[in-house]
Each structure stands twice: as structure tokens, then as C-alpha cells.
Short mmCIF file of N, CA, C and O in Angstrom, two decimals:
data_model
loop_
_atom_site.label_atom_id
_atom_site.label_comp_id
_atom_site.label_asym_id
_atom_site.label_seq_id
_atom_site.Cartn_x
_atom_site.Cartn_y
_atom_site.Cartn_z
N UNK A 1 0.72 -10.33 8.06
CA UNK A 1 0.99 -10.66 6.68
C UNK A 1 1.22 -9.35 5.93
O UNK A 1 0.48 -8.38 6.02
N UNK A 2 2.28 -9.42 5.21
CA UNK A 2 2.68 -7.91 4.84
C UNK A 2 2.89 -8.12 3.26
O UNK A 2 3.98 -8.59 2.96
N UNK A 3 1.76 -7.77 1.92
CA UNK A 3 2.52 -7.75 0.69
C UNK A 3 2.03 -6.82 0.61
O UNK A 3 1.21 -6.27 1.35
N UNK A 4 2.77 -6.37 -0.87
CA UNK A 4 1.94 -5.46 -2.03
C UNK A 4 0.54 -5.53 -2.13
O UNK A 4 0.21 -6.70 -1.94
N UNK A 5 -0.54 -4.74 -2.38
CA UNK A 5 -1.55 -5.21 -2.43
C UNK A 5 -1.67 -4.94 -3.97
O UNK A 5 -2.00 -6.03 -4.44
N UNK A 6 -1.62 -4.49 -4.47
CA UNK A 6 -1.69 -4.52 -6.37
C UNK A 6 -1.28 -6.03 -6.87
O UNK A 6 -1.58 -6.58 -7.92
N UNK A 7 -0.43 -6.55 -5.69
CA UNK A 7 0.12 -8.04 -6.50
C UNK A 7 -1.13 -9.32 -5.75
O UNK A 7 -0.97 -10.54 -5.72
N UNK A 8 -2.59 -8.35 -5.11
CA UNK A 8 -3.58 -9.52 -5.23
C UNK A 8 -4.27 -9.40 -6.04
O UNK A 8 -5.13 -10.29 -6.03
N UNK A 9 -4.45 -8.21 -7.37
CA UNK A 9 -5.77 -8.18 -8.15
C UNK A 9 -5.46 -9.45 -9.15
O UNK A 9 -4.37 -10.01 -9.27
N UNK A 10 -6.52 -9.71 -9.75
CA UNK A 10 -6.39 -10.81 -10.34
C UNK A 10 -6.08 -12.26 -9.90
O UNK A 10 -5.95 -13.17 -10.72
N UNK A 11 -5.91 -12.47 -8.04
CA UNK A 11 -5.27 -13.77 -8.09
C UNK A 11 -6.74 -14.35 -7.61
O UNK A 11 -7.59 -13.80 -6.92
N UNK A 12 -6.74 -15.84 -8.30
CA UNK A 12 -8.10 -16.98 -7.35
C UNK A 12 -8.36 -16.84 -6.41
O UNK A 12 -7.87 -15.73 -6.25
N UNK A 13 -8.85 -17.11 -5.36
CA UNK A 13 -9.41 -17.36 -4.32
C UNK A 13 -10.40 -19.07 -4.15
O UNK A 13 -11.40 -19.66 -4.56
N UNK A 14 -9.30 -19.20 -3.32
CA UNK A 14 -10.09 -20.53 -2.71
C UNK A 14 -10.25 -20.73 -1.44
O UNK A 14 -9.88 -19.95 -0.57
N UNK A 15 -11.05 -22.21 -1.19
CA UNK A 15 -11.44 -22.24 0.34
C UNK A 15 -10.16 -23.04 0.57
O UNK A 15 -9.38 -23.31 -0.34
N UNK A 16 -9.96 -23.47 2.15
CA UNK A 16 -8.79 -24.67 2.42
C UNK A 16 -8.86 -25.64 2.20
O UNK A 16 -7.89 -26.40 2.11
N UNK A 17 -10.21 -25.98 2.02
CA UNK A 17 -10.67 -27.33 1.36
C UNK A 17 -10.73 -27.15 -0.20
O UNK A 17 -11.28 -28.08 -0.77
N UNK A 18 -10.26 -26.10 -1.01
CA UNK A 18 -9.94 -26.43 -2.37
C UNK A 18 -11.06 -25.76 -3.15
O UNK A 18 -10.93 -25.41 -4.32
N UNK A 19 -12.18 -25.60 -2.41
CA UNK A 19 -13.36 -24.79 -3.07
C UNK A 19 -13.20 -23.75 -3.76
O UNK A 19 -12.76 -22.88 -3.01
N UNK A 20 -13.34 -23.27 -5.09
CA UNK A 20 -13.15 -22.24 -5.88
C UNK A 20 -14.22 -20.97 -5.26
O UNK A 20 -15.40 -21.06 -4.91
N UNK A 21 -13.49 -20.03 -5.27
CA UNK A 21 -14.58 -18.82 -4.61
C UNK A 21 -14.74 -17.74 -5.93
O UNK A 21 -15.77 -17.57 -6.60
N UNK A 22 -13.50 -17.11 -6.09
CA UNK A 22 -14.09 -16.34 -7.13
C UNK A 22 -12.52 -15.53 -7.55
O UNK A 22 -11.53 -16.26 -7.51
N UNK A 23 -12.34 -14.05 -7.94
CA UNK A 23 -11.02 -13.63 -8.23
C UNK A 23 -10.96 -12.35 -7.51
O UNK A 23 -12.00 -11.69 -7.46
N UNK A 24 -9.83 -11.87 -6.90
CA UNK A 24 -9.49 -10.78 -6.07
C UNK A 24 -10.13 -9.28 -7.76
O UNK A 24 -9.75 -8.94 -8.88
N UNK A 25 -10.87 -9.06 -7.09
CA UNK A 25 -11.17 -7.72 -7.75
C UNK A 25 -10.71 -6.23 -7.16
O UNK A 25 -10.10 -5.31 -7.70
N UNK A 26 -11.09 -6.35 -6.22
CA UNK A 26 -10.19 -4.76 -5.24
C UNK A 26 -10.37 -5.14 -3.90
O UNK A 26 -10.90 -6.17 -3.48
N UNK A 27 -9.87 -4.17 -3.27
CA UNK A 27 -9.60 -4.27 -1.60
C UNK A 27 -10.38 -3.23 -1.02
O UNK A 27 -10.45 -2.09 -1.48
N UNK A 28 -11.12 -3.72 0.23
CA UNK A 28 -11.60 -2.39 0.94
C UNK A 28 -10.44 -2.35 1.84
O UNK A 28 -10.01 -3.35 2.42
N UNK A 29 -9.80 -0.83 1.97
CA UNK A 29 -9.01 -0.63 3.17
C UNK A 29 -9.60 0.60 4.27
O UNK A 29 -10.48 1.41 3.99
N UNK A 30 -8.99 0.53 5.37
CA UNK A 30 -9.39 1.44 6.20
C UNK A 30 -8.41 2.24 6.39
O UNK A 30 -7.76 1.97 7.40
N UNK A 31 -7.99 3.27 5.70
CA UNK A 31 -7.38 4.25 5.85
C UNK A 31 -7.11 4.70 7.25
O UNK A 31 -5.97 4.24 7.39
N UNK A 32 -7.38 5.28 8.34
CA UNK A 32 -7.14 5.78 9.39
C UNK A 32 -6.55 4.35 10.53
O UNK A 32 -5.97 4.57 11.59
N UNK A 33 -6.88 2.94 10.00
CA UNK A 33 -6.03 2.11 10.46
C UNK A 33 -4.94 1.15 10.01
O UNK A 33 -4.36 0.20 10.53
N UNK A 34 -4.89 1.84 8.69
CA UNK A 34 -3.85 1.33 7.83
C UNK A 34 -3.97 -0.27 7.80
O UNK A 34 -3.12 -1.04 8.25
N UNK A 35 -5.34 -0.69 7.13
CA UNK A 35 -5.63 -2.32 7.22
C UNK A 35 -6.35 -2.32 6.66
O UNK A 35 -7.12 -1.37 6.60
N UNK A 36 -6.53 -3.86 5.65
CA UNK A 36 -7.03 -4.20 4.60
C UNK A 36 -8.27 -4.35 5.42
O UNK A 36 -8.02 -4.65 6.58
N UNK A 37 -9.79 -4.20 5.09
CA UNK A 37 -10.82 -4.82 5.74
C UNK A 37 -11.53 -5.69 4.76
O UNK A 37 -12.48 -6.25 5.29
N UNK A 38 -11.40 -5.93 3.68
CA UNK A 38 -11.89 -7.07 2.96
C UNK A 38 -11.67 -7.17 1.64
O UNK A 38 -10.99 -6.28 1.13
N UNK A 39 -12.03 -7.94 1.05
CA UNK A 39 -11.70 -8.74 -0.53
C UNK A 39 -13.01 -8.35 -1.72
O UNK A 39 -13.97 -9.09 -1.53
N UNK A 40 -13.16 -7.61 -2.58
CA UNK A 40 -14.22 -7.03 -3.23
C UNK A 40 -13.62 -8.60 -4.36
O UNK A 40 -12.58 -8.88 -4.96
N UNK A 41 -14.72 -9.15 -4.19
CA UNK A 41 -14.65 -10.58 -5.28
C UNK A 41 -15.29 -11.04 -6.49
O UNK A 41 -16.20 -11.86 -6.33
N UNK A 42 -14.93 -10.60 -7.91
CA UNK A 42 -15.51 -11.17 -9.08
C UNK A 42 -15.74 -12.63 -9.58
O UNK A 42 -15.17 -13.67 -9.25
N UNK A 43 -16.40 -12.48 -10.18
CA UNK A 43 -16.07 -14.09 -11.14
C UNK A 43 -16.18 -15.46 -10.02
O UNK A 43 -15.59 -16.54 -10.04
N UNK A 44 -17.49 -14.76 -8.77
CA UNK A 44 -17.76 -15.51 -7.86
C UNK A 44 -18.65 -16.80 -8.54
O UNK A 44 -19.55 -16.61 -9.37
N UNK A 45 -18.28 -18.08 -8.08
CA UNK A 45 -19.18 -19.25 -7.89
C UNK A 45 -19.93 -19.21 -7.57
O UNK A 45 -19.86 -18.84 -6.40
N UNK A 46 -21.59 -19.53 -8.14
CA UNK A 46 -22.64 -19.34 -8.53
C UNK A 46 -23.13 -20.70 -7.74
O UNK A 46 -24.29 -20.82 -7.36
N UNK A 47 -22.28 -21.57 -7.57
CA UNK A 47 -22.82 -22.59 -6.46
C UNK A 47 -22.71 -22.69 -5.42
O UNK A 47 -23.08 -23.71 -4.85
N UNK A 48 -21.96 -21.32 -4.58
CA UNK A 48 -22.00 -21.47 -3.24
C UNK A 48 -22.71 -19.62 -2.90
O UNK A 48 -23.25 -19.43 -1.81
N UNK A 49 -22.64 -18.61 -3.79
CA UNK A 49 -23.21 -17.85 -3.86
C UNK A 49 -24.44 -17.45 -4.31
O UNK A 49 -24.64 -17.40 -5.52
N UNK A 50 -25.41 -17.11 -3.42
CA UNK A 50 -26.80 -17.10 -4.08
C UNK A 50 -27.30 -15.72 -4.61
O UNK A 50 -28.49 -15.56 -4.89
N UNK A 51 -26.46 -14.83 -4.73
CA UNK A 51 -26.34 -13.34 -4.98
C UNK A 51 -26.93 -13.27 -6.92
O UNK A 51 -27.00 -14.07 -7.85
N UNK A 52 -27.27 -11.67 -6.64
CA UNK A 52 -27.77 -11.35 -8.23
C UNK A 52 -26.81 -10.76 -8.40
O UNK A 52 -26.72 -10.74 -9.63
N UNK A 53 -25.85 -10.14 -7.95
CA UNK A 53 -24.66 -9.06 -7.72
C UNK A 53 -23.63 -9.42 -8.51
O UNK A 53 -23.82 -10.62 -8.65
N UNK A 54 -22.47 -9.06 -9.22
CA UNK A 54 -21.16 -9.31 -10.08
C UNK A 54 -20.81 -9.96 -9.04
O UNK A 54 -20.77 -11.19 -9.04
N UNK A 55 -20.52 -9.26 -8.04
CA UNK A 55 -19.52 -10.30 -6.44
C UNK A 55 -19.63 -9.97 -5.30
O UNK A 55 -20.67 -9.33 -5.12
N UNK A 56 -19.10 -10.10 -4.51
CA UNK A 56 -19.13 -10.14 -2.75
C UNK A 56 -18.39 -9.37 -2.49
O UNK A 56 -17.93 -8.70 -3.41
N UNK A 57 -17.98 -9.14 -1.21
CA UNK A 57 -16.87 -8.13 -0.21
C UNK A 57 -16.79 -9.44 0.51
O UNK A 57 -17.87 -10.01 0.65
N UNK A 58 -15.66 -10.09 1.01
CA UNK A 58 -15.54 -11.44 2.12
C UNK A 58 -14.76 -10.40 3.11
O UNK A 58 -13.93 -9.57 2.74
N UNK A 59 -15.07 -10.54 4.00
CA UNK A 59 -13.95 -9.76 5.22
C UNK A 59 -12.44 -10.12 5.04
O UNK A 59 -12.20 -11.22 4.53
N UNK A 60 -11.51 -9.40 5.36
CA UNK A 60 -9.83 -10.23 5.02
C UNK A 60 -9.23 -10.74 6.38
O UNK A 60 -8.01 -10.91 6.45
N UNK A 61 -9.97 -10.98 7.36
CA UNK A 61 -9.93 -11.65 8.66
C UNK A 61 -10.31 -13.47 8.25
O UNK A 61 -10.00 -14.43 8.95
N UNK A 62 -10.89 -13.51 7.19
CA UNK A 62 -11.06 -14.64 6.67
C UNK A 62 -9.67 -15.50 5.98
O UNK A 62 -9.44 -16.70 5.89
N UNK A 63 -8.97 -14.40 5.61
CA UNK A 63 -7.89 -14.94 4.45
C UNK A 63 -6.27 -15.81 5.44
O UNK A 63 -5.58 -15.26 6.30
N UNK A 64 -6.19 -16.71 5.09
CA UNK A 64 -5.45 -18.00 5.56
C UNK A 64 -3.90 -17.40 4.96
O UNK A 64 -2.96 -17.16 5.72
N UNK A 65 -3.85 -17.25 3.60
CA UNK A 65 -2.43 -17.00 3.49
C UNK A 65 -2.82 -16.28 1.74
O UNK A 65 -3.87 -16.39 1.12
N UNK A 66 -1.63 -15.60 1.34
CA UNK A 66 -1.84 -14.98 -0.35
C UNK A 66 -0.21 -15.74 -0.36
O UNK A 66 0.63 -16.09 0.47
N UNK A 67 -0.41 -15.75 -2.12
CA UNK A 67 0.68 -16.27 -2.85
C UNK A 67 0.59 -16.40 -4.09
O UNK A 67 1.24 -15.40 -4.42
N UNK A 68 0.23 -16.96 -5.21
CA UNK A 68 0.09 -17.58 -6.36
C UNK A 68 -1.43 -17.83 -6.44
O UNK A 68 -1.93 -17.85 -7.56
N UNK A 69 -2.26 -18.03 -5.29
CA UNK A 69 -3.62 -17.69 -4.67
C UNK A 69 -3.68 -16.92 -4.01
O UNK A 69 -2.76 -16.11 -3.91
N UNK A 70 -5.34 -16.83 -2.90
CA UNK A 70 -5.52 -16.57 -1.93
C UNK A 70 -6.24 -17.65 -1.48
O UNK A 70 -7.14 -18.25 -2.08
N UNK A 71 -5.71 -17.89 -0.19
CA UNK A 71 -6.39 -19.01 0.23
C UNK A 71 -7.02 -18.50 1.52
O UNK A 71 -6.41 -17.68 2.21
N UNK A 72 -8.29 -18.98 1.89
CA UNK A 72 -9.26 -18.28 2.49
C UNK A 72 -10.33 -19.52 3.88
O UNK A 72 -10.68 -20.64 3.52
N UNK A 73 -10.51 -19.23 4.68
CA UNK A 73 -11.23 -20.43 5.63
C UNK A 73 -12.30 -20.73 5.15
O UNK A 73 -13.05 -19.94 4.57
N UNK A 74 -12.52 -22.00 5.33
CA UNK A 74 -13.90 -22.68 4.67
C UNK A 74 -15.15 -22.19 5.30
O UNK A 74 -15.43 -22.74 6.36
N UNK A 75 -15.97 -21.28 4.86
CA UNK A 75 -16.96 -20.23 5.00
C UNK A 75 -18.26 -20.84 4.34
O UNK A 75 -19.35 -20.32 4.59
N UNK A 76 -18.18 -21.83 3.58
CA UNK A 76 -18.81 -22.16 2.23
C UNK A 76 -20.21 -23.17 2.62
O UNK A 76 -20.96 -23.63 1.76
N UNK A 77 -20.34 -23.36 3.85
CA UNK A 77 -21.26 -23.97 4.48
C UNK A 77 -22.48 -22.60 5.15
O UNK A 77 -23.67 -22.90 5.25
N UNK A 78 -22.12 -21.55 5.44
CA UNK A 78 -22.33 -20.28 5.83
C UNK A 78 -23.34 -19.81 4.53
O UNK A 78 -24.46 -19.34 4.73
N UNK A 79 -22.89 -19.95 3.50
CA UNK A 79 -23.61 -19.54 1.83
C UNK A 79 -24.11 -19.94 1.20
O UNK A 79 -24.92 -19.41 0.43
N UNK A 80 -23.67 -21.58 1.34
CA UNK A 80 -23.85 -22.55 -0.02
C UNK A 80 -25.82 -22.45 -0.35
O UNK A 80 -26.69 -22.44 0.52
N UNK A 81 -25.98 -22.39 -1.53
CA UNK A 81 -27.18 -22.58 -1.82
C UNK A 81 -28.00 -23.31 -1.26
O UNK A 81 -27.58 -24.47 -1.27
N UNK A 82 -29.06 -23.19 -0.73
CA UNK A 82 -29.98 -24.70 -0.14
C UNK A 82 -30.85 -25.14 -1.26
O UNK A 82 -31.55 -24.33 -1.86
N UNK A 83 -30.80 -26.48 -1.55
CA UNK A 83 -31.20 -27.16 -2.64
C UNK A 83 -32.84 -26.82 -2.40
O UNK A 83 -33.32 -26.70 -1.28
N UNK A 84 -33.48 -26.72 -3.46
CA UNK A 84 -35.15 -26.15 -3.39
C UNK A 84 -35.69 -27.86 -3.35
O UNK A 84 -35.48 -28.81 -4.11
N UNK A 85 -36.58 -27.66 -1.91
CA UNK A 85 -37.60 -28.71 -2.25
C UNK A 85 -38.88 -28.96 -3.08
O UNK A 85 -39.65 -28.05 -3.40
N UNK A 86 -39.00 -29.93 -3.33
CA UNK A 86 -40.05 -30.24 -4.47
C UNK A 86 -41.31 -30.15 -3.70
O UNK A 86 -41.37 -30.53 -2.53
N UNK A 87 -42.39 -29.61 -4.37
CA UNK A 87 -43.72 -29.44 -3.47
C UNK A 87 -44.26 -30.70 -2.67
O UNK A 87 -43.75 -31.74 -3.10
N UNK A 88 -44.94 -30.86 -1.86
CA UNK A 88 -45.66 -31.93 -1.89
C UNK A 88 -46.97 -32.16 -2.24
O UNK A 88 -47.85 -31.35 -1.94
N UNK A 89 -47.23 -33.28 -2.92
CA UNK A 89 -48.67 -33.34 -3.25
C UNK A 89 -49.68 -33.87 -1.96
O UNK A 89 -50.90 -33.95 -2.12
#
């Protein structure tokens, strides 16, 4: 997959199943192999992320296709919050 990478800041990020993830904030690249290694992600969803952090790094081995999005493999079972159980009496 070959774009610009300045033309991902700012785009959504979703899962393939439609799940909102968060917004392309910057890229980690690896210089000495000339390859993106992941997605530095703002304005992450707070319901599948359990982080205190602004956002994540997702690896870019994850990412399905860029365009008008980024669309990304459904990971979201891997993160999602686990609902807190109620004590027992």
C-alpha cells in the first residue's frame, strides 16, 4: 500500500465491523526500513479503550486499507473494557 503519509493525519479510524477507534494523529516509522510501524491514535473510544493516556500506538500491520478512512481489523475484542462485577453479598 503506497500513499502520502501527511494525507493520513486527521483521517477516522475504524474497525471492519464499523467500530469507531479514534483519529490518525502521527505515524511511527522505521527509518532504516523505510516502513510505517504504527498509527499514534487520538480522540480514542473510551469504550473499547481502557487507557488514562490521550491515545494508543495500534501497529500498521493491523490496517486493512486508507482512503477517506482508515480501516483497520477487528482488534476490539482484544481491549474492549470488561464490564465490572457487582460484589456479592
Amino acid at each position: 500500500m503506497r500513499v502520502d503519509i501527511t494525507s493520513l493525519f486527521g483521517l477516522n479510524i475504524y474497525t471492519d465491523t464499523g467500530t469507531y477507534v479514534g483519529k490518525v494523529a502521527d505515524l511511527v516509522l522505521d527509518i532504516d526500513e523505510r516502513t510505517v510501524k504504527g498509527i499514534a491514535v487520538s480522540s480514542i473510544n473510551r469504550d473499547i479503550f481502557d487507557v488514562t493516556s490521550k491515545g494508543i500506538i495500534i501497529p500498521y500491520r493491523w490496517v486493512i486499507t486508507t482512503g477517506d478512512i482508515v480501516l483497520i481489523r477487528n482488534i476490539i475484542n482484544k481491549f474492549k473494557k470488561q464490564p465490572k462485577k457487582e460484589p456479592e453479598e
